[in-house]
XYZ file of N, CA and C in Angstrom:
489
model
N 113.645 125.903 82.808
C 114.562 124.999 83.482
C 114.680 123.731 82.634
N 116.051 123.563 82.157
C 116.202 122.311 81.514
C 115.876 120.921 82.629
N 115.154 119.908 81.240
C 114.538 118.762 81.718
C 115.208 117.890 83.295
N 116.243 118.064 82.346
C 117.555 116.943 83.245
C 117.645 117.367 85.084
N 117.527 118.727 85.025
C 117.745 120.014 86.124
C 116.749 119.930 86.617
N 115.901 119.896 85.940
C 114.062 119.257 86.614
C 114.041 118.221 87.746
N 114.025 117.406 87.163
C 114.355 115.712 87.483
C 115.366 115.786 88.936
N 116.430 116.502 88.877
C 117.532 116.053 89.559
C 116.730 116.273 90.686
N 115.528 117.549 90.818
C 115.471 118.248 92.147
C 114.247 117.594 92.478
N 113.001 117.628 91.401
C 112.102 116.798 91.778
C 111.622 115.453 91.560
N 113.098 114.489 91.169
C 112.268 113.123 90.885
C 112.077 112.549 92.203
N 110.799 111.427 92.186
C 110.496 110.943 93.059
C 111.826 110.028 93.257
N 111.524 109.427 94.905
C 112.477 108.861 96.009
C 112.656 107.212 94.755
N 113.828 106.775 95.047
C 113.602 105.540 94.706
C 113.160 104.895 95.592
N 112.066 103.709 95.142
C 111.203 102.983 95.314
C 111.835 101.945 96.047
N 111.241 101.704 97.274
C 112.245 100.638 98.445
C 112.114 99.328 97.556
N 112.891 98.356 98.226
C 113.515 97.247 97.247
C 112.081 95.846 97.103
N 112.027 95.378 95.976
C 111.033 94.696 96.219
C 111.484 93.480 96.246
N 110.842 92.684 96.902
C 110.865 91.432 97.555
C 109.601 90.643 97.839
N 109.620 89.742 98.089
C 108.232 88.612 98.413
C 107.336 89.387 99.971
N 106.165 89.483 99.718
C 105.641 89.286 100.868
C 105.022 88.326 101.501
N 104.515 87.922 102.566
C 103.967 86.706 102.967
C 102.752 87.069 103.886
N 101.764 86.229 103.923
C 100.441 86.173 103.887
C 99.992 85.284 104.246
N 99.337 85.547 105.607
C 98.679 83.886 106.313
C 97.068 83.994 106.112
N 96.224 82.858 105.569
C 95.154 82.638 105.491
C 94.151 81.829 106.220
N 93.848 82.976 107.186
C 93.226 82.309 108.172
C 91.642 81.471 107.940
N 91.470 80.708 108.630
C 90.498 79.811 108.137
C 89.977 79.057 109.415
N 88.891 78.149 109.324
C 88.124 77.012 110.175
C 86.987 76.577 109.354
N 87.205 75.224 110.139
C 86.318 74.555 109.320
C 85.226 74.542 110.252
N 83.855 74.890 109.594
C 82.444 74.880 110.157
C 81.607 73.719 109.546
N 80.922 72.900 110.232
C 79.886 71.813 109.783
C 81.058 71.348 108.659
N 81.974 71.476 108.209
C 82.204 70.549 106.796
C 82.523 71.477 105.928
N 82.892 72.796 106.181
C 82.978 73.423 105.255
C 83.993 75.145 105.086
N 84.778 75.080 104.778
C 85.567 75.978 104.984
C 85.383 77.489 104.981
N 85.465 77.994 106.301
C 85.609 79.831 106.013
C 87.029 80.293 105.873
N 86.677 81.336 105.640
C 87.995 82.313 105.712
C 87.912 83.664 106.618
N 88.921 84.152 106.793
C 88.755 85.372 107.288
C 89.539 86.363 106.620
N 88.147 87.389 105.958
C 89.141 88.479 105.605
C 89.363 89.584 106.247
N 90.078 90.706 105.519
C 89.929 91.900 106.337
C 90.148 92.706 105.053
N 90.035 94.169 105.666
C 90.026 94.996 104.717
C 91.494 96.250 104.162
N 91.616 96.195 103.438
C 93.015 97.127 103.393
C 92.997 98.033 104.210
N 93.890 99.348 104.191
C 94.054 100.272 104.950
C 93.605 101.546 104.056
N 94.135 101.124 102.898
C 93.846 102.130 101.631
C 92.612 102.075 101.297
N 92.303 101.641 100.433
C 90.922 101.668 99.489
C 90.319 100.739 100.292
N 90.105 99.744 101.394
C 89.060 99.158 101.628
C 88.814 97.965 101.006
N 89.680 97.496 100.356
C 89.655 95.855 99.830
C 89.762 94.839 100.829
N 89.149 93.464 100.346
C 89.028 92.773 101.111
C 90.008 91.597 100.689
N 90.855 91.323 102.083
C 91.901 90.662 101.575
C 92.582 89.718 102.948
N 93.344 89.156 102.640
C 94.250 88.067 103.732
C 95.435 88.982 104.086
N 95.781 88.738 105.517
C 96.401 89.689 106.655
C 98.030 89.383 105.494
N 99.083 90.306 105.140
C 100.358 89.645 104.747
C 101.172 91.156 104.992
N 102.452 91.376 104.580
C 103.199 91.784 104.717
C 104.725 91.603 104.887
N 105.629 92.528 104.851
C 107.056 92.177 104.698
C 107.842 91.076 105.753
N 108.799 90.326 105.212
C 109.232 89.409 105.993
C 109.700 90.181 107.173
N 109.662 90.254 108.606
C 110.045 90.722 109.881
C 111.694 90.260 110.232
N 112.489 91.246 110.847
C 113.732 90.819 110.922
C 113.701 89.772 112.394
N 114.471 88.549 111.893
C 114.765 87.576 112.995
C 113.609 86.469 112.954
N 112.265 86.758 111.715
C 111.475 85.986 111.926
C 111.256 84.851 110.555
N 111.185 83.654 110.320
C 110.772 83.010 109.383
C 109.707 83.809 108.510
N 109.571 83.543 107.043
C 108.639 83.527 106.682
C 106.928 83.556 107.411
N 106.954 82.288 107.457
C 105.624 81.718 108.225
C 105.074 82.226 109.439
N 106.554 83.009 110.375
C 106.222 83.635 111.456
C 105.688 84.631 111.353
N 106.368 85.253 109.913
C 106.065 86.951 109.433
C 104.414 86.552 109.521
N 104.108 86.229 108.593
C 102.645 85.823 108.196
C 101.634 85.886 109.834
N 102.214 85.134 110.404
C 101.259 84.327 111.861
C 101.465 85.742 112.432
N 102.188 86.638 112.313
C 101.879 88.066 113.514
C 101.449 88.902 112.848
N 101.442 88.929 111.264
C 100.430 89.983 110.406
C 99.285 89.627 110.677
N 98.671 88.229 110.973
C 97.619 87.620 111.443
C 96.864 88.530 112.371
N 98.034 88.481 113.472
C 97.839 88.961 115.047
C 97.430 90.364 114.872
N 97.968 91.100 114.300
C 97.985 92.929 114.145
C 96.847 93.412 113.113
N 97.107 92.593 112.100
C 95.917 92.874 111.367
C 94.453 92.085 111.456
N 93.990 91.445 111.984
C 93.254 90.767 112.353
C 92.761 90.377 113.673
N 93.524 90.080 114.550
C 92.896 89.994 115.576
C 93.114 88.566 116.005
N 93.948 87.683 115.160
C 93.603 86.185 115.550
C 94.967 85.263 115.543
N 95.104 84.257 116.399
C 95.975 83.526 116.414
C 95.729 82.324 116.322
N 96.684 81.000 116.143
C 96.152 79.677 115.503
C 97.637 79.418 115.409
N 97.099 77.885 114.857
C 98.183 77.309 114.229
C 98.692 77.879 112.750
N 100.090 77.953 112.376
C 100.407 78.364 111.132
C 101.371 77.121 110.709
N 100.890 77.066 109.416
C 101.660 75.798 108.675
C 103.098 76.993 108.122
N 103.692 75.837 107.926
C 105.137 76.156 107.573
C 105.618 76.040 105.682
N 104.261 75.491 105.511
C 104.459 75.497 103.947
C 103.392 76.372 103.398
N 104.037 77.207 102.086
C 102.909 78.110 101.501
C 101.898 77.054 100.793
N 100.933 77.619 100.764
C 99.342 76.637 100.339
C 99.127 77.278 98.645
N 99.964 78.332 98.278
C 99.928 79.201 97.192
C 100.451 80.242 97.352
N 100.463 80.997 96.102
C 101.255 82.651 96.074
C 100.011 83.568 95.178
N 99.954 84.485 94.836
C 99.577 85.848 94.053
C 100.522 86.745 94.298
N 99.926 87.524 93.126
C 100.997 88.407 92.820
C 100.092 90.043 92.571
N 100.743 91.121 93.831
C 100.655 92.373 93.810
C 100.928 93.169 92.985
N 99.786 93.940 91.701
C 99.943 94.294 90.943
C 100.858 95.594 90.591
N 101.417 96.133 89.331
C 102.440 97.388 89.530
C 101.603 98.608 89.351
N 101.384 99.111 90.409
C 101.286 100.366 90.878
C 101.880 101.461 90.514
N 101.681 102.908 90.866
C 102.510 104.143 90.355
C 103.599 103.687 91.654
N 103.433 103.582 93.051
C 103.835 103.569 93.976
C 104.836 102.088 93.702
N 104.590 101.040 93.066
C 104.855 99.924 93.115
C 105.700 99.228 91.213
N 106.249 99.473 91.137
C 107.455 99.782 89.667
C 107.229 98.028 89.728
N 106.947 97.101 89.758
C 107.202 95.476 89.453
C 106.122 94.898 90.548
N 105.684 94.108 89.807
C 104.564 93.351 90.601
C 105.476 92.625 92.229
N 104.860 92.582 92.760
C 105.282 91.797 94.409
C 104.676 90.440 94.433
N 105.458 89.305 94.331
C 104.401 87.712 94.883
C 104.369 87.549 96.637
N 103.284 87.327 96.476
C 103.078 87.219 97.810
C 102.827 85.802 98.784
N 103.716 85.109 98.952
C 103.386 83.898 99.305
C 102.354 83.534 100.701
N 101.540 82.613 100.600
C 100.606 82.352 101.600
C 100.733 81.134 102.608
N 100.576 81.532 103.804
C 100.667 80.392 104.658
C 99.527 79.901 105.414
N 98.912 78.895 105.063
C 97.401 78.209 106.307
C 97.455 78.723 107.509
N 96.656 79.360 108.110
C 96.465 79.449 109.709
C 95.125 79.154 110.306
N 95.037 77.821 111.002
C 93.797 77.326 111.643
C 94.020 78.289 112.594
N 92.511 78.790 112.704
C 92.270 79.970 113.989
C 92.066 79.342 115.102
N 92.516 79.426 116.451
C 92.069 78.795 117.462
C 91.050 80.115 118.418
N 91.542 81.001 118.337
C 91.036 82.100 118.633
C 91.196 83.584 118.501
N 90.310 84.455 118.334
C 89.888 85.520 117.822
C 89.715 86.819 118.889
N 90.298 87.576 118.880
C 90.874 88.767 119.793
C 89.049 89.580 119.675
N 88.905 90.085 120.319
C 88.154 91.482 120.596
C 88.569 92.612 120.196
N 90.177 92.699 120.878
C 90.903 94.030 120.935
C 91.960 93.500 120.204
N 92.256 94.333 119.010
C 94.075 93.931 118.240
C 94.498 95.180 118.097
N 95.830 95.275 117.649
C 96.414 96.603 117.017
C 95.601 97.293 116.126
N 95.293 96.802 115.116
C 94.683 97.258 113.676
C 93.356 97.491 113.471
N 92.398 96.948 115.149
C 90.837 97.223 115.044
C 90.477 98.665 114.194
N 91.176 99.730 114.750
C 90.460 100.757 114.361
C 90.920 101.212 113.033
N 91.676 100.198 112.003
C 92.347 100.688 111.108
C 91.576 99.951 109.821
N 90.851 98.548 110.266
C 90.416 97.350 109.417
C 89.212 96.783 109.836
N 88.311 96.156 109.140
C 87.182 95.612 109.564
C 87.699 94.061 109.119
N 86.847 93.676 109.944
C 87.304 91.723 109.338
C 86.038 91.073 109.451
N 85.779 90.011 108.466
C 84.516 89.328 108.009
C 84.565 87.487 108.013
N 84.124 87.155 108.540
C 84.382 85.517 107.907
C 83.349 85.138 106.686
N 83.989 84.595 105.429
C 83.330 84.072 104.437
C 83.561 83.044 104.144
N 82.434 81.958 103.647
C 82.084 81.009 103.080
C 83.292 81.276 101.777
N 83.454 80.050 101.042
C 84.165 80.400 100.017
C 83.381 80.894 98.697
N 82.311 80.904 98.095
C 81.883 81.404 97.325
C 81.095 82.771 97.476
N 81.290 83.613 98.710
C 80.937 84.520 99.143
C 82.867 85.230 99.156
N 83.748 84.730 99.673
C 85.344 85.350 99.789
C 85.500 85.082 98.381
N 85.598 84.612 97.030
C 85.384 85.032 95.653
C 84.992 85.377 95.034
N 84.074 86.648 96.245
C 82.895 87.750 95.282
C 83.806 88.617 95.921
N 84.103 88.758 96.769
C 84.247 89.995 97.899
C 86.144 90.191 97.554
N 86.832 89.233 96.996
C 88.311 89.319 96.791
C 88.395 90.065 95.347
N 89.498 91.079 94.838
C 89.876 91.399 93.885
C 90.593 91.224 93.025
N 91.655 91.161 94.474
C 93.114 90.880 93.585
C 93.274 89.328 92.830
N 93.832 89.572 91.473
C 93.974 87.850 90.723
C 94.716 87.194 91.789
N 94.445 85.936 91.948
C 94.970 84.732 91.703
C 94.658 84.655 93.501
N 94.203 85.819 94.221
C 94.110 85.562 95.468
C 92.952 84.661 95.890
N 91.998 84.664 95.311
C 90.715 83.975 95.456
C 91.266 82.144 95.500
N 91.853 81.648 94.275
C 92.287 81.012 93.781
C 93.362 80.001 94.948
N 93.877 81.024 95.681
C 94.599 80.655 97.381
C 93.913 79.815 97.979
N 92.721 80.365 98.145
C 91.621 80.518 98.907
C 90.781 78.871 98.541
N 90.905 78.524 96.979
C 90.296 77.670 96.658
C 91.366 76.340 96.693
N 92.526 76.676 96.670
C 93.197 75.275 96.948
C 93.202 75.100 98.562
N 93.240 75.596 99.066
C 92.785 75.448 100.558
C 91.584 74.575 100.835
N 91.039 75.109 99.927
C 89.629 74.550 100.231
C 89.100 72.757 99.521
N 89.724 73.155 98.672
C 89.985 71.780 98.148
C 90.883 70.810 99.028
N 92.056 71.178 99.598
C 92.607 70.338 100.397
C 92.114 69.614 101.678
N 91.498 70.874 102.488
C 90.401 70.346 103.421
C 89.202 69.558 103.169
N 88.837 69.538 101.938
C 87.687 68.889 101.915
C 88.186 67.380 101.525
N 89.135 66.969 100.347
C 89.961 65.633 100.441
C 90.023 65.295 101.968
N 90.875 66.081 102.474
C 91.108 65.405 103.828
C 89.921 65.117 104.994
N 88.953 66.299 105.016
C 87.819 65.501 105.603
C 87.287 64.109 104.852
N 87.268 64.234 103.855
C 86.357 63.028 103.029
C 87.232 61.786 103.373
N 89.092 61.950 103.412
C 89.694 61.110 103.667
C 89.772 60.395 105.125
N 89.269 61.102 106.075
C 89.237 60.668 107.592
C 88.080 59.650 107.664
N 86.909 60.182 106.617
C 85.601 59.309 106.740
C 85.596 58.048 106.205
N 86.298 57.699 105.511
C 86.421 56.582 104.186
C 86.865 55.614 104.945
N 86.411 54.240 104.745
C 86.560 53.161 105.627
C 87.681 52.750 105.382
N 88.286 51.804 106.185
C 89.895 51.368 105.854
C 89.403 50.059 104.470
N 90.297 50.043 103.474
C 90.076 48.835 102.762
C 90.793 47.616 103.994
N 90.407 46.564 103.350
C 91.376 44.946 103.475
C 91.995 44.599 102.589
């Protein structure tokens, strides 16, 4: 069977359209010091921040705050500005890397029961414990401007007023 005749019958599907995903990074601050919450893929078991495709009818930031909810278990406040991006590497499945933009979510509280319990495990880490346990580049790195920001801003609440 010529090549071309091959191909026509068995090439794979084209590859749905790629676009940004978005990704909320849930967090609280303990004694002074920032956790995170991860969870684990569905696939291989990586440990990672809840994200996924923008939802029809929903902002960005909203997408993020209900990947929160489904994959995790938790709801909070979600900021409206990304804190950082990474970028989803190219895959056989995945023809061009995906950026994935990230949005802050202070946890106010944490479900028992979510959609995704029986699909994901979820962990809270210290930050130099969530940059052992993260893989993907530049995601850790999310994780650390976050952390840097909170800690300015605690240090900034404490600092006496000048005259």
């Amino acid at each position: 069977m010529p090549m071309r005749l091959w191909s026509r019958f068995f090439a794979k599907p084209p590859a749905e359209p790629v676009g940004p995903q978005f990704g909320a990074l849930p967090y609280r601050m303990v004694d002074g010091q920032l956790v995170v919450l991860l969870i684990t893929s569905r696939g291989r078991g990586k440990w990672i921040f809840p994200k996924g495709r923008q939802m029809e009818g929903k902002t960005p930031w909203e997408s993020a705050e209900l990947e929160a909810y489904e994959e995790a278990g938790v709801v909070g406040e979600i900021e409206t500005t990304p804190i950082g991006s990474y970028f989803l590497p190219v895959t056989e499945e995945r023809p061009q890397p995906i950026e994935v933009k990230m949005f802050p979510l202070l946890v106010t509280d944490q479900r028992e029961d979510w959609k995704e319990m029986g699909q994901r495990y979820r962990h809270w880490a210290v930050l130099p414990e969530a940059k052992r346990l993260i893989t993907h580049d530049g995601l850790a790195d999310v994780a650390l401007a976050l952390a840097q920001r909170e800690t300015s801003r605690s240090v900034s609440r404490r600092a006496p007023l000048q005259a």
